Short mmCIF file of C-alpha atoms in Angstrom, two decimals:
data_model
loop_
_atom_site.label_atom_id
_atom_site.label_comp_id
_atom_site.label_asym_id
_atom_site.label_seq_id
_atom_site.Cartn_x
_atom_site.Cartn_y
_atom_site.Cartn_z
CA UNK A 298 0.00 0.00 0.00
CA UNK A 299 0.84 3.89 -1.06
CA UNK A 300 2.36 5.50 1.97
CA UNK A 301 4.10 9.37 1.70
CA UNK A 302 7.13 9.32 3.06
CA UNK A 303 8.14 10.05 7.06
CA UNK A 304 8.74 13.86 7.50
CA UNK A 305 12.66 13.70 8.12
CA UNK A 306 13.04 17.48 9.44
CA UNK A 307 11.33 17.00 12.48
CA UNK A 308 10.92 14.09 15.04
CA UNK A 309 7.79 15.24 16.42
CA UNK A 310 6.75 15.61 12.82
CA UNK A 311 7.21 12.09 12.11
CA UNK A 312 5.77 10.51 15.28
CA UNK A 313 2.26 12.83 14.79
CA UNK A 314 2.55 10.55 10.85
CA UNK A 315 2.74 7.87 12.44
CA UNK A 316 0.36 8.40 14.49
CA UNK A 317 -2.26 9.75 12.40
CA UNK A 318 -1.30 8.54 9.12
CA UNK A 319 1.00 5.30 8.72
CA UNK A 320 -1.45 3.73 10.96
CA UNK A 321 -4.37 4.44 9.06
CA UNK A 322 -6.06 6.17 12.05
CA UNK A 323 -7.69 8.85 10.54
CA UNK A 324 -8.71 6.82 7.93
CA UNK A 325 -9.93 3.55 10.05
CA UNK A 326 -11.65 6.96 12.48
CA UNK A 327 -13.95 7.38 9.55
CA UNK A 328 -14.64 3.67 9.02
CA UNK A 329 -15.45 3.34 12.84
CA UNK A 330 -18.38 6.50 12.11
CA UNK A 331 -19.48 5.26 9.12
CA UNK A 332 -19.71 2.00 11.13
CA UNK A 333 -22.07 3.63 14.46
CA UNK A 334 -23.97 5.78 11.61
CA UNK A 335 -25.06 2.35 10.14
CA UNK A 336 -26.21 0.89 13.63
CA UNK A 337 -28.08 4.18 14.25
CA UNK A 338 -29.54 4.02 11.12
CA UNK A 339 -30.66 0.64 11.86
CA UNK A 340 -32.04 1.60 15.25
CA UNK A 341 -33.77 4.36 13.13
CA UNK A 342 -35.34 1.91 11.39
CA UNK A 343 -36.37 -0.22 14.08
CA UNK A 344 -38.29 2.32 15.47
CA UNK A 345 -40.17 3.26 12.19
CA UNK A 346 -41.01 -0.25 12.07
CA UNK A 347 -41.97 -1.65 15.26
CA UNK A 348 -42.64 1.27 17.33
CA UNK A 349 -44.23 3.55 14.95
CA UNK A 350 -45.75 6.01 17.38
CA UNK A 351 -42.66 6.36 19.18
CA UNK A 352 -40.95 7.59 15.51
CA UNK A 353 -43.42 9.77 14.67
CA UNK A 354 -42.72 11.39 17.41
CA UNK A 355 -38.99 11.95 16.59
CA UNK A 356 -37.59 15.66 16.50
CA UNK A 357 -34.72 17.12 13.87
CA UNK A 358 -32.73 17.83 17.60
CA UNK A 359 -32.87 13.80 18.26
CA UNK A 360 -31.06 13.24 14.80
CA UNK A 361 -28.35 16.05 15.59
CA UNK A 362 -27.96 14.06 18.99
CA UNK A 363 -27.34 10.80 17.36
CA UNK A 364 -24.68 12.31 14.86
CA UNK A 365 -22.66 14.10 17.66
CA UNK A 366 -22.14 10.66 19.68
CA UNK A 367 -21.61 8.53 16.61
CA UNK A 368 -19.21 10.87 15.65
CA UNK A 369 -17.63 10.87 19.44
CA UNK A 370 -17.83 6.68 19.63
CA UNK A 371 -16.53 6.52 16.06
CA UNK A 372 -13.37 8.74 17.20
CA UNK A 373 -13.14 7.07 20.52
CA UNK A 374 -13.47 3.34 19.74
CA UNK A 375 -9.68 3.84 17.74
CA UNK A 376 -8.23 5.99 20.01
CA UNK A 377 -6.31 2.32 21.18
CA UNK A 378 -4.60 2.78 18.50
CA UNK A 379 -2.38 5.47 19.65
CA UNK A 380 -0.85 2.59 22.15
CA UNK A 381 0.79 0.55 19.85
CA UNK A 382 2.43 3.06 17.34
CA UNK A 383 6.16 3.76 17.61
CA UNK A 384 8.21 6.01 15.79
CA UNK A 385 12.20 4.87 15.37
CA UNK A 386 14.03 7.65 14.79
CA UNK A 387 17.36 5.72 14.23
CA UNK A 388 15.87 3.78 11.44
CA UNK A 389 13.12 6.69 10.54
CA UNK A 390 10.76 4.42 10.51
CA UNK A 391 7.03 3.58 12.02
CA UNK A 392 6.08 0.60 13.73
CA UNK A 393 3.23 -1.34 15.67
CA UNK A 394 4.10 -2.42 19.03
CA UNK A 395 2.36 -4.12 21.78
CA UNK A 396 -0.02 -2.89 24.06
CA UNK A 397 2.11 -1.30 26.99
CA UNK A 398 -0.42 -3.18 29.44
CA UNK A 399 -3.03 -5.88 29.26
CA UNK A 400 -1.75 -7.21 26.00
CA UNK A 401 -4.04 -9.98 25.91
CA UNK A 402 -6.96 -8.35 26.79
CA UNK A 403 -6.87 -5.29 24.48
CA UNK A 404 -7.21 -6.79 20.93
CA UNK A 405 -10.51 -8.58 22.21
CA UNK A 406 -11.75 -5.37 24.01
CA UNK A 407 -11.25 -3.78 21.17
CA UNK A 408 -12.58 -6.60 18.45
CA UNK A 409 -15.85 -6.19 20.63
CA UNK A 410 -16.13 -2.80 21.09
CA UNK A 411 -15.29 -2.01 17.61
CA UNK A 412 -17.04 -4.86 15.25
CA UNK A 413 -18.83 -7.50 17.30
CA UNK A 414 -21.25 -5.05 19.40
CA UNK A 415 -22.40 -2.58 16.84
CA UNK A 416 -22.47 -5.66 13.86
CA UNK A 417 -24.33 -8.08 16.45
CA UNK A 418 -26.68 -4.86 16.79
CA UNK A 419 -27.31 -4.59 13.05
CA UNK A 420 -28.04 -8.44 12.67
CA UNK A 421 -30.30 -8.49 15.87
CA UNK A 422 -32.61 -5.12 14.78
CA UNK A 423 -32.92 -6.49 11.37
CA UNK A 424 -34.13 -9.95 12.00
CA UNK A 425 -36.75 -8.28 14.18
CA UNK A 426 -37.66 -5.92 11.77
CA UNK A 427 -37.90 -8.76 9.15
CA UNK A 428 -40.13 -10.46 11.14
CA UNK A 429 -42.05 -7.79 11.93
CA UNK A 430 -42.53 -6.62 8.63
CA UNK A 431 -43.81 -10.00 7.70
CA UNK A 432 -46.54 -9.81 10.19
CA UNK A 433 -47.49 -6.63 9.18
CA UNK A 434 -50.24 -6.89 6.73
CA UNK A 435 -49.65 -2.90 5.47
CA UNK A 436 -46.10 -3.83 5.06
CA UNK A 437 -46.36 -7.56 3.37
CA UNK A 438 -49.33 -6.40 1.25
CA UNK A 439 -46.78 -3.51 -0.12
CA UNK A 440 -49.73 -1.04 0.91
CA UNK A 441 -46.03 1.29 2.51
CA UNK A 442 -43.57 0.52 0.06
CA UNK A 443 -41.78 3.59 1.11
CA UNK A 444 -41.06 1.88 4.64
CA UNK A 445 -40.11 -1.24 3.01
CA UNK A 446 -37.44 0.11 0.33
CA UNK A 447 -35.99 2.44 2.81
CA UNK A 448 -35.70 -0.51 5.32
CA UNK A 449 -34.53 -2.71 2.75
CA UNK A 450 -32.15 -0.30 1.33
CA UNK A 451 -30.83 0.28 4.85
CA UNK A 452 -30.54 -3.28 5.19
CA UNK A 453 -28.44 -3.98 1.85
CA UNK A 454 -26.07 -1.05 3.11
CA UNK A 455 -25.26 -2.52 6.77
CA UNK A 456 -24.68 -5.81 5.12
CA UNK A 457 -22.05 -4.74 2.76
CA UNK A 458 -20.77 -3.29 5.79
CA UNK A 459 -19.92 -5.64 7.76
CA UNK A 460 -18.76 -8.35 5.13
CA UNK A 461 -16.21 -5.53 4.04
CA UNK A 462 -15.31 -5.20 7.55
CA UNK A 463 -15.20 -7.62 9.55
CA UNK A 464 -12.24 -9.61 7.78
CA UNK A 465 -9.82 -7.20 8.08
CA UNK A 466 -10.78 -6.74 11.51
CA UNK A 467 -10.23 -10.40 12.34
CA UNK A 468 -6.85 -10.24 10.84
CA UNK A 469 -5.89 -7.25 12.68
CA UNK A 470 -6.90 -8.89 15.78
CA UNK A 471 -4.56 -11.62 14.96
CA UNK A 472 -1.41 -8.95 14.41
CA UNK A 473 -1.99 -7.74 17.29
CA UNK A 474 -1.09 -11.27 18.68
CA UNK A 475 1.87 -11.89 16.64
CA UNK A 476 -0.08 -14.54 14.59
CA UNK A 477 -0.03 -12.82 11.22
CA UNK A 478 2.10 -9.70 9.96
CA UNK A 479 -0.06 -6.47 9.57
CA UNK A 480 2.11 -6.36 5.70
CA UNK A 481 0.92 -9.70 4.80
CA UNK A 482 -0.95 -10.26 1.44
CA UNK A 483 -4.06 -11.49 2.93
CA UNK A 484 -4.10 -8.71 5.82
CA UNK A 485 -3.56 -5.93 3.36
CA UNK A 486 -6.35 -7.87 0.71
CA UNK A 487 -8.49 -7.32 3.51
CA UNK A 488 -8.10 -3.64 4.40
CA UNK A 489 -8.31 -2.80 0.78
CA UNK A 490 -11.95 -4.55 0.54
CA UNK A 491 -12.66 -2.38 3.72
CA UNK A 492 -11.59 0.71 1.96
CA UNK A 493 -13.59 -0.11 -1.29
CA UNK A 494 -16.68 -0.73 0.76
CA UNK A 495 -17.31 2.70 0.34
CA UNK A 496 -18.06 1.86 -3.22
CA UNK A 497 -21.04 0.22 -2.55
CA UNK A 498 -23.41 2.29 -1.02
CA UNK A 499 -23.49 4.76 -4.28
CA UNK A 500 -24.16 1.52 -6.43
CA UNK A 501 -26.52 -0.21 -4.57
CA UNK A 502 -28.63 3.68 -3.83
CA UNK A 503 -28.63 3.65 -7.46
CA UNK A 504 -30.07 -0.04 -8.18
CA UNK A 505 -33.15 0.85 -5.56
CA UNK A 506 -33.89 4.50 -6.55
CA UNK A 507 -35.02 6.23 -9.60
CA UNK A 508 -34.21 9.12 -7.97
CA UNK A 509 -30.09 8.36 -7.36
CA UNK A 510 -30.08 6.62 -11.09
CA UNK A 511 -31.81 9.91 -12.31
CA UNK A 512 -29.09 12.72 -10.51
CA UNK A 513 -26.40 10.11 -11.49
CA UNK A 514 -27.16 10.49 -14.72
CA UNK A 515 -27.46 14.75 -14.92
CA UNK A 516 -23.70 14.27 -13.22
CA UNK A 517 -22.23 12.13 -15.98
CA UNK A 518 -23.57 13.91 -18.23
CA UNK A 519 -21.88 17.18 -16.97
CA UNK A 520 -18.71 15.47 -16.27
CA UNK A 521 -18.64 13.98 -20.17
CA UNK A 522 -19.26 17.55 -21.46
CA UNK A 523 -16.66 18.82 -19.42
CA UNK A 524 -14.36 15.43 -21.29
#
């Protein structure tokens, strides 16, 4: 993988790369949001679909609320990260490291905190929701389609989510026990399918919505006139 190289004019300079970008925090910071956006999204629809009175009830103020903490858990569920990195200033060079303390603890804490919590969430909401929508005659009739393409939609996005995830989190997991090498071909196959998750959601928005396929189309048509 691309990586700029180490600022050599200043230590401090290099540790905050690192840090920040060598380890793909910043990066892996934005994952973790996009990660808690999805399991708020599913708890969004969870509520539209099973406790329909209590969602109609929802205020513009409760959605800013739910952005801020994603956006606080997102940035706080990696902040482990800052633990392991070491910069070498002899060799100029970045490395992962250990935990300093509970060494065997950590990775799982972490594992759980950052993938198996919010991903068992996701698969837990939906299955009720599924159920739920099949015993809801309004819903299995298609009488609210709307509710049933946004759910569905929703759905299709967490999914792709968390099989572009999870592998690379499993395999980091394992570096961080010495079992596999965080520049090995499968680990690095793995945080590039994480990375190009972000693909999907634009494709699969545009394969349930006349709407997306329709803007798509205005913006490739101004981007081929401007070819």
């Amino acid at each position: 993988m691309y990586l700029p190289p180490i600022p050599s004019d200043s230590e401090t300079a290099a540790e905050i790369f690192c840090m920040t970008i060598w380890s793909g925090w910043f990066a892996f910071d934005m994952g973790y949001i996009s990660i808690f956006t999805c399991v708020s999204l599913t708890i969004e629809r969870w509520i539209a679909v099973v406790k329909p009175k209590t969602y109609r009830s929802l205020k513009p103020k409760h959605a800013a609320v739910a952005v801020i903490l994603v956006w606080f858990w997102g940035i706080a569920v990696n902040t482990t990260t800052f633990l392991r990195i070491e910069y070498d200033p002899d060799k100029n060079l970045c490395r992962w490291t250990p935990f300093p303390f509970a060494a065997r603890v950590f990775p799982w804490i972490d594992l759980t905190v950052q993938s198996i919590i919010p991903y068992t969430t996701m698969v837990v909401l939906y299955t009720h929701i599924y159920f739920r929508m099949k015993s809801l005659p309004q819903i299995s009739s298609n009488r609210d389609p709307q509710l049933k393409k946004i759910t569905v939609v929703a759905m299709l996005a967490c999914a792709a989510l968390i099989i572009g995830w999870l592998p690379g989190r499993i395999t980091f997991m394992l570096s961080k026990y010495g079992y596999l090498s965080t520049k090995s071909i499968l680990h690095n196959s793995f945080v590039m399918t994480t990375f190009c998750n972000s693909c999907v959601n634009p494709a699969l928005y545009g394969m349930c919505s006349s709407r997306f396929r329709a803007e798509y189309k205005i913006v490739f048509n101004k981007v081929s006139k401007l070819c």
